[in-house]
Coordinates of C-alpha atoms in Angstrom, one line a residue:
M1 CA 23.0 22.6 32.1
P2 CA 21.8 26.0 30.9
H3 CA 24.1 29.0 31.7
P4 CA 22.8 31.7 34.0
F5 CA 21.9 35.1 32.5
T6 CA 24.4 37.8 33.2
P7 CA 23.3 41.5 33.2
L8 CA 24.9 43.5 30.3
A9 CA 23.3 47.0 30.3
L10 CA 20.6 49.3 31.6
V11 CA 19.4 51.6 28.7
P12 CA 17.0 54.5 29.0
V13 CA 14.2 54.2 26.4
D14 CA 11.2 56.1 25.1
P15 CA 8.5 53.5 25.5
R16 CA 6.4 54.9 22.7
R17 CA 9.2 55.0 20.0
A18 CA 11.7 52.3 21.0
R19 CA 12.1 49.2 18.9
V20 CA 13.7 45.8 19.6
H21 CA 15.0 43.4 16.9
E22 CA 14.9 39.8 17.9
E23 CA 17.0 37.4 15.8
G24 CA 15.4 34.0 15.7
W25 CA 17.4 30.7 15.9
Q26 CA 16.9 29.4 12.4
S27 CA 15.4 30.2 9.0
W28 CA 11.8 29.7 10.1
S29 CA 12.1 31.4 13.5
P30 CA 10.3 34.7 13.5
S31 CA 12.8 37.6 13.4
G32 CA 12.2 41.3 13.2
A33 CA 11.5 44.5 15.0
Y34 CA 8.9 45.1 17.7
A35 CA 7.6 48.0 19.6
L36 CA 8.0 47.7 23.4
G37 CA 4.3 47.1 23.8
D38 CA 4.2 44.3 21.2
K39 CA 3.9 40.6 22.1
P40 CA 6.7 38.8 20.1
Y41 CA 5.8 35.7 18.1
R42 CA 6.2 32.5 20.0
P43 CA 5.6 28.7 19.2
T44 CA 2.0 27.6 19.7
N45 CA 2.8 23.9 20.4
D46 CA 5.7 21.7 21.4
N47 CA 6.3 20.3 17.9
W48 CA 6.7 23.8 16.3
A49 CA 9.0 24.8 19.2
T50 CA 11.4 22.0 18.2
V51 CA 11.0 22.2 14.4
C52 CA 10.8 26.0 14.0
Y53 CA 12.4 27.6 17.0
R54 CA 15.4 26.9 19.2
P55 CA 14.8 23.5 20.8
G56 CA 14.8 23.4 24.6
V57 CA 14.9 27.2 24.9
T58 CA 11.9 29.0 26.3
V59 CA 11.3 32.7 26.8
P60 CA 9.6 34.2 29.9
E61 CA 6.4 36.2 29.4
G62 CA 7.1 39.9 28.8
T63 CA 10.6 39.3 27.6
F64 CA 12.3 39.9 24.2
Q65 CA 14.9 37.3 23.3
G66 CA 17.3 37.1 20.4
E67 CA 19.4 34.0 19.6
G68 CA 22.9 35.4 19.2
L69 CA 21.7 38.9 18.1
L70 CA 19.5 41.5 19.8
A71 CA 19.3 45.2 18.8
L72 CA 17.6 48.1 20.6
D73 CA 16.7 51.5 19.2
P74 CA 16.0 53.4 22.4
G75 CA 13.7 55.8 20.5
D76 CA 15.1 58.9 22.1
G77 CA 17.7 59.8 19.5
S78 CA 20.5 58.0 21.1
P79 CA 22.4 55.3 19.1
V80 CA 21.1 51.9 18.4
R81 CA 22.7 49.3 20.6
L82 CA 23.4 45.8 19.3
W83 CA 24.5 42.8 21.4
A84 CA 26.0 40.0 19.3
A85 CA 27.5 36.6 19.9
A86 CA 31.3 36.9 20.4
D87 CA 32.0 33.9 18.1
P88 CA 28.7 33.2 16.4
T89 CA 29.7 30.0 14.6
R90 CA 30.8 28.3 17.8
E91 CA 28.5 29.6 20.6
V92 CA 25.1 31.3 20.2
P93 CA 24.0 32.8 23.5
S94 CA 20.4 33.8 24.2
I95 CA 20.1 37.6 24.8
R96 CA 17.1 38.9 26.7
L97 CA 15.6 42.4 27.1
T98 CA 12.9 43.4 29.6
V99 CA 11.5 46.8 30.2
D100 CA 10.8 48.5 33.5
G101 CA 9.1 51.8 32.9
T102 CA 11.6 53.8 30.9
T103 CA 14.6 51.5 31.4
A104 CA 15.5 48.4 29.3
Q105 CA 17.5 45.7 31.0
V106 CA 19.7 43.5 28.8
A107 CA 21.2 40.2 29.8
A108 CA 22.8 37.2 28.1
D109 CA 23.7 33.6 29.0
G110 CA 27.0 33.6 27.1
P111 CA 29.7 35.9 25.7
V112 CA 28.6 38.8 23.6
K113 CA 30.0 42.0 22.2
E114 CA 28.3 45.3 21.9
F115 CA 28.1 47.5 18.8
T116 CA 26.4 50.8 18.1
G117 CA 24.9 52.4 15.0
T118 CA 22.3 54.8 13.6
D119 CA 19.4 52.4 12.9
I120 CA 18.7 48.7 13.5
Q121 CA 19.1 47.4 9.9
E122 CA 22.2 49.4 9.3
T123 CA 23.8 48.4 12.6
L124 CA 23.1 44.7 11.9
A125 CA 24.5 45.1 8.4
G126 CA 27.6 46.7 9.9
W127 CA 28.1 43.8 12.3
A128 CA 27.7 41.3 9.4
A129 CA 30.2 43.2 7.2
G130 CA 32.8 43.0 10.0
L131 CA 32.7 39.2 10.0
G132 CA 34.9 39.0 6.9
V133 CA 32.6 36.6 4.9
E134 CA 33.4 36.5 1.2
T135 CA 31.0 38.3 -1.1
P136 CA 28.4 35.7 -2.2
R137 CA 28.1 34.7 -5.8
P138 CA 25.0 36.0 -7.6
A139 CA 22.1 33.5 -7.5
P140 CA 20.8 31.7 -10.6
T141 CA 17.1 32.0 -11.4
V142 CA 15.2 28.9 -10.5
W143 CA 12.0 27.0 -11.2
C144 CA 11.0 24.8 -8.2
S145 CA 8.3 22.1 -8.1
W146 CA 7.3 22.5 -4.5
Y147 CA 4.5 25.0 -4.2
E148 CA 2.4 23.5 -7.0
Y149 CA 3.0 19.8 -6.6
F150 CA 4.3 19.4 -3.1
T151 CA 5.3 15.7 -2.4
H152 CA 3.0 14.5 -5.2
V153 CA 5.4 15.7 -8.0
T154 CA 6.0 13.3 -10.9
E155 CA 8.7 13.0 -13.5
D156 CA 6.1 14.0 -16.1
D157 CA 5.4 17.2 -14.2
I158 CA 9.0 18.2 -14.5
H159 CA 9.1 17.5 -18.2
E160 CA 5.9 19.5 -18.8
N161 CA 7.2 22.5 -17.0
L162 CA 10.6 22.2 -18.7
R163 CA 8.8 22.4 -22.1
A164 CA 6.7 25.3 -20.9
M165 CA 9.7 27.4 -20.0
D166 CA 10.7 27.4 -23.7
T167 CA 7.1 28.0 -24.9
L168 CA 6.7 31.0 -22.5
D169 CA 10.3 32.2 -23.0
L170 CA 11.1 32.3 -19.3
P171 CA 14.7 32.9 -18.3
V172 CA 15.1 30.0 -15.9
D173 CA 18.7 28.9 -15.2
V174 CA 17.9 26.0 -12.8
V175 CA 15.1 23.5 -12.8
Q176 CA 15.0 22.2 -9.2
I177 CA 13.2 19.0 -8.2
D178 CA 11.8 19.2 -4.7
D179 CA 10.6 16.7 -2.1
G180 CA 8.8 13.7 -3.6
Y181 CA 11.3 12.1 -6.0
Q182 CA 12.8 9.9 -3.2
R183 CA 11.2 6.9 -1.6
A184 CA 12.0 7.9 1.9
L185 CA 13.9 10.5 3.9
G186 CA 17.4 9.1 4.1
D187 CA 17.0 6.8 1.1
W188 CA 17.9 9.6 -1.2
L189 CA 19.1 7.5 -4.1
T190 CA 16.0 5.2 -4.1
L191 CA 13.3 6.7 -6.3
S192 CA 9.6 6.9 -5.5
G193 CA 7.2 5.2 -7.9
R194 CA 6.5 8.6 -9.6
F195 CA 10.0 8.9 -11.0
R196 CA 11.9 6.7 -13.5
S197 CA 15.4 8.1 -13.8
R198 CA 17.0 11.0 -11.8
A199 CA 20.0 11.1 -14.3
G200 CA 17.5 11.0 -17.2
I201 CA 15.7 14.1 -15.9
A202 CA 19.0 15.9 -15.4
D203 CA 20.0 15.0 -18.9
A204 CA 16.7 16.4 -20.3
I205 CA 17.2 19.7 -18.3
R206 CA 20.7 20.2 -19.5
A207 CA 19.8 19.4 -23.1
R208 CA 17.6 22.4 -23.0
G209 CA 20.4 24.6 -21.8
R210 CA 19.4 24.8 -18.2
R211 CA 21.0 23.5 -15.0
A212 CA 19.6 20.6 -12.9
G213 CA 18.8 21.2 -9.2
I214 CA 17.6 18.9 -6.5
W215 CA 16.2 19.1 -2.9
T216 CA 17.4 17.0 0.1
A217 CA 16.8 17.1 3.9
P218 CA 20.3 15.6 4.5
F219 CA 20.1 15.2 8.2
L220 CA 16.6 13.7 8.5
V221 CA 15.9 10.0 8.4
D222 CA 12.6 8.3 8.2
P223 CA 12.4 5.5 10.8
A224 CA 10.8 3.3 8.1
S225 CA 13.7 3.9 5.7
D226 CA 16.2 1.2 4.6
L227 CA 18.9 3.4 6.2
A228 CA 17.3 3.4 9.6
A229 CA 16.7 -0.4 9.4
E230 CA 20.1 -1.3 8.2
H231 CA 22.2 1.2 10.1
P232 CA 20.6 2.2 13.4
D233 CA 24.1 3.1 14.7
W234 CA 24.2 6.0 12.2
L235 CA 21.5 7.8 14.0
V236 CA 21.8 10.4 16.8
E237 CA 20.6 9.1 20.1
D238 CA 19.0 11.2 22.8
L239 CA 20.0 11.2 26.4
D240 CA 17.8 8.2 27.2
G241 CA 19.5 6.2 24.4
G242 CA 16.5 6.2 22.0
F243 CA 16.1 7.9 18.7
L244 CA 16.1 11.7 18.7
H245 CA 12.7 12.8 17.3
A246 CA 13.0 15.8 15.1
G247 CA 9.3 16.5 14.5
R248 CA 6.3 15.2 12.7
N249 CA 6.3 17.1 9.4
W250 CA 5.7 14.0 7.4
G251 CA 3.0 12.7 9.9
H252 CA 5.4 10.7 12.0
D253 CA 8.5 11.0 14.1
L254 CA 11.8 11.5 12.3
C255 CA 15.4 10.5 13.2
V256 CA 18.6 12.4 12.7
L257 CA 21.7 11.2 10.8
D258 CA 24.9 11.3 12.9
T259 CA 27.4 12.8 10.5
T260 CA 30.2 12.3 13.1
H261 CA 29.9 8.6 12.6
P262 CA 32.6 7.8 9.9
A263 CA 30.3 5.4 8.0
A264 CA 27.4 7.8 8.1
A265 CA 29.6 10.6 6.9
E266 CA 30.9 8.4 4.0
Y267 CA 27.3 7.7 3.1
L268 CA 26.3 11.3 3.1
V269 CA 29.3 12.2 0.8
S270 CA 28.4 9.3 -1.5
V271 CA 24.8 10.5 -1.9
F272 CA 25.9 14.0 -3.0
R273 CA 28.8 12.7 -5.2
T274 CA 26.3 10.5 -7.0
L275 CA 23.9 13.4 -7.6
V276 CA 26.8 15.4 -9.0
S277 CA 27.8 12.6 -11.3
E278 CA 24.2 12.5 -12.6
G279 CA 24.4 16.1 -13.6
Y280 CA 23.1 18.1 -10.6
D281 CA 25.0 21.2 -9.6
Y282 CA 22.3 23.2 -7.6
F283 CA 21.4 21.8 -4.2
K284 CA 18.7 22.9 -1.8
A285 CA 19.5 21.5 1.6
D286 CA 16.4 21.7 3.9
F287 CA 15.4 21.0 7.5
L288 CA 19.0 21.7 8.5
Y289 CA 18.1 22.5 12.1
A290 CA 18.1 18.7 12.7
G291 CA 21.9 18.6 12.3
A292 CA 22.3 21.0 15.2
L293 CA 20.0 19.3 17.7
E294 CA 21.5 18.2 21.0
G295 CA 21.9 14.4 21.3
V296 CA 24.4 11.6 21.8
R297 CA 26.7 11.3 18.8
H298 CA 29.4 8.9 17.8
S299 CA 32.1 11.6 18.5
S300 CA 32.2 14.0 21.4
A301 CA 31.6 16.9 19.1
D302 CA 29.1 19.5 20.4
A303 CA 26.0 20.0 18.3
L304 CA 27.1 23.2 16.5
T305 CA 30.5 21.6 15.6
A306 CA 28.7 18.5 14.3
Y307 CA 26.4 20.7 12.2
R308 CA 29.1 22.7 10.6
S309 CA 31.2 19.6 9.8
G310 CA 28.1 18.0 8.3
I311 CA 27.6 20.9 5.9
G312 CA 31.3 20.8 5.2
L313 CA 30.9 17.2 4.1
I314 CA 28.2 18.2 1.6
R315 CA 30.3 21.1 0.2
E316 CA 33.3 18.7 -0.2
A317 CA 31.1 16.3 -2.1
I318 CA 29.4 18.8 -4.4
G319 CA 32.5 20.9 -5.1
A320 CA 33.2 24.6 -4.8
D321 CA 31.4 25.5 -8.1
A322 CA 28.0 24.0 -7.2
Y323 CA 25.4 26.3 -5.7
L324 CA 24.3 25.5 -2.2
L325 CA 21.1 26.9 -0.7
G326 CA 20.3 26.3 3.0
C327 CA 16.8 26.2 4.5
G328 CA 15.5 25.6 8.0
A329 CA 19.1 26.2 9.0
P330 CA 20.4 27.7 12.3
V331 CA 21.3 31.2 11.1
L332 CA 24.4 32.2 13.0
P333 CA 26.1 28.8 13.0
S334 CA 25.7 28.8 9.2
I335 CA 27.8 31.8 8.5
G336 CA 30.4 31.2 5.8
L337 CA 28.9 27.9 4.7
F338 CA 26.2 28.7 2.0
D339 CA 25.8 30.6 -1.2
A340 CA 22.2 31.4 -0.4
M341 CA 20.0 31.1 2.6
R342 CA 16.2 31.0 3.2
V343 CA 15.7 33.9 5.6
S344 CA 12.0 33.3 6.5
P345 CA 9.4 30.6 7.1
D346 CA 7.7 29.1 4.1
T347 CA 5.4 31.2 2.0
A348 CA 2.0 29.7 0.9
P349 CA -0.8 30.4 -1.5
H350 CA -2.6 32.0 1.6
R351 CA -1.6 35.0 3.7
R352 CA -2.2 33.9 7.3
P353 CA -0.3 31.1 9.0
E354 CA -1.7 28.2 11.0
A355 CA -2.8 29.1 14.5
D356 CA -1.3 32.6 14.1
D357 CA 2.2 31.0 14.6
Y358 CA 4.6 33.1 12.5
S359 CA 6.9 30.2 12.0
Q360 CA 4.3 28.5 9.9
P361 CA 3.7 28.8 6.2
G362 CA 2.0 32.0 5.0
Q363 CA 2.8 35.1 3.1
D364 CA 2.5 37.3 6.2
P365 CA 5.1 35.5 8.3
A366 CA 7.4 35.2 5.3
E367 CA 7.2 38.9 4.7
F368 CA 7.7 39.8 8.4
T369 CA 10.9 37.8 8.8
G370 CA 12.2 38.2 5.3
A371 CA 12.1 42.0 5.7
G372 CA 13.6 41.7 9.2
R373 CA 16.6 39.8 7.8
Q374 CA 17.2 42.0 4.8
W375 CA 20.4 43.1 6.4
Q376 CA 21.9 39.7 5.7
H377 CA 21.6 40.0 1.9
G378 CA 24.9 40.3 0.1
L379 CA 26.9 40.1 3.3
L380 CA 26.3 36.7 4.7
W381 CA 24.8 35.1 1.6
V382 CA 22.2 35.8 -1.0
N383 CA 18.8 36.0 0.7
D384 CA 16.1 33.6 -0.4
P385 CA 12.7 35.2 0.4
D386 CA 11.0 31.9 -0.9
C387 CA 9.3 31.2 -4.1
L388 CA 7.3 33.5 -6.4
M389 CA 3.8 32.2 -6.9
A390 CA 2.0 34.1 -9.7
R391 CA -0.9 31.8 -10.6
P392 CA -4.5 33.2 -10.3
A393 CA -5.4 30.9 -7.4
V394 CA -2.8 32.5 -5.1
E395 CA -4.1 35.1 -2.6
T396 CA -2.7 38.6 -2.9
R397 CA -0.3 37.4 -5.5
E398 CA 0.6 41.0 -6.5
R399 CA 1.7 41.8 -2.9
W400 CA 3.7 38.7 -2.6
A401 CA 5.4 39.3 -5.9
A402 CA 6.3 42.8 -4.8
H403 CA 7.9 41.4 -1.6
V404 CA 10.0 38.9 -3.6
E405 CA 11.1 41.6 -6.0
A406 CA 12.0 44.1 -3.2
T407 CA 14.4 41.7 -1.6
G408 CA 16.7 41.6 -4.6
G409 CA 17.7 38.0 -3.7
L410 CA 17.3 34.6 -5.1
T411 CA 14.2 34.4 -7.4
A412 CA 12.5 31.1 -7.9
S413 CA 9.2 30.5 -9.7
S414 CA 7.0 27.7 -8.2
D415 CA 3.9 27.4 -10.4
R416 CA 2.6 25.0 -12.9
L417 CA 3.7 27.3 -15.7
L418 CA 0.9 26.5 -18.1
S419 CA -1.6 27.7 -15.4
L420 CA -0.3 31.2 -15.5
D421 CA -2.4 34.0 -17.0
Q422 CA -1.0 36.9 -18.8
W423 CA -0.1 38.8 -15.5
G424 CA 1.5 35.7 -14.1
V425 CA 3.6 35.1 -17.2
E426 CA 4.7 38.7 -17.4
T427 CA 5.5 39.0 -13.7
T428 CA 7.4 35.7 -13.6
R429 CA 9.4 36.7 -16.7
R430 CA 10.2 40.1 -15.2
L431 CA 11.2 38.9 -11.8
L432 CA 13.4 36.2 -13.3
G433 CA 15.2 39.0 -15.2
G434 CA 13.6 38.7 -18.7
D435 CA 11.9 41.3 -20.8
V436 CA 8.1 41.7 -20.6
R437 CA 6.7 41.1 -24.1

């Protein structure tokens, strides 16, 4: 049962100058500041509502809503007001703001605390600094296969780009294999037909003085996978007793691994320990929202507790020295768990997103939310603004590169390196921290 909203404050505002910061639920949820007359970004269909926003939570028309955080600059010279979850890793209330003339009304459906400051980003940063999270380690520089090859990546593609890094003198620390090496979601140790040896690729990467990285979506399971067929009891069930569908990003429904089941937890740990034993020490964990979806689990743990314990299993398996990047992750429940975090929806070779939904891939939505979450960088984790794409075919590549550079966070190249022209090579080298020759 949803909790009722309790009034928190009535705040005088200047309707022309006031700004409201909405914090979205997870990495891909639109987050940023709006004028009072703006219409905030909302999901354009039910699937995106589940996959990219807070599942089961709707927002009334004409209402601003932050998930665990909402800030208001009244615009009249008075201090910024911030309402924040009292214990953000355990309970994340929705916080609403509506405007009636020159008065903003704020309410929440759970416990929050109030803070004040001089501007929105500074106030949010001050709140984050007070959480006592350890200063994150600097991020390595990365080459990632995703934005050039997507799920069609091959082992030969990895080897080609590995050689090109030497030819072009690019200071890449980590070569990260993205989605496409595995046969199915959930069957992480079974290779697709495009790959011959995961350990062999890691050996080749390390032989060239670089680190091996790999992508997983650890909480998602393809219903056609061996895991789903052999261990249906390892999957989260919905309230009707069936599989919990997490979306259709691969063209079909997906199930969720129940990491509170002892055997499922042991399997998850074994996957990551195997990858470590093969030479991987950089891990991108994606589509993490699935681990925090409500459903019937083996234990009585609530969804957020199950999510944090699932990430804890991954960290235990990879060890403290491995680098862990989260993506598609519920933001506030992830505090203290990751080295780096994607703070925006996916970028893309194009600027505008699908159906004008700012949770969908595009440079515009990635810039909007990435800028809106800049306050998190260096306080909660290293911000990942998503990958640099510098090849000639990318729209407004100069503007996108400038955004990536301005964040000062994790820098990852995601081009077929031999397709770069002179500007692309020089920009990639500079943003990765090398000299322009």
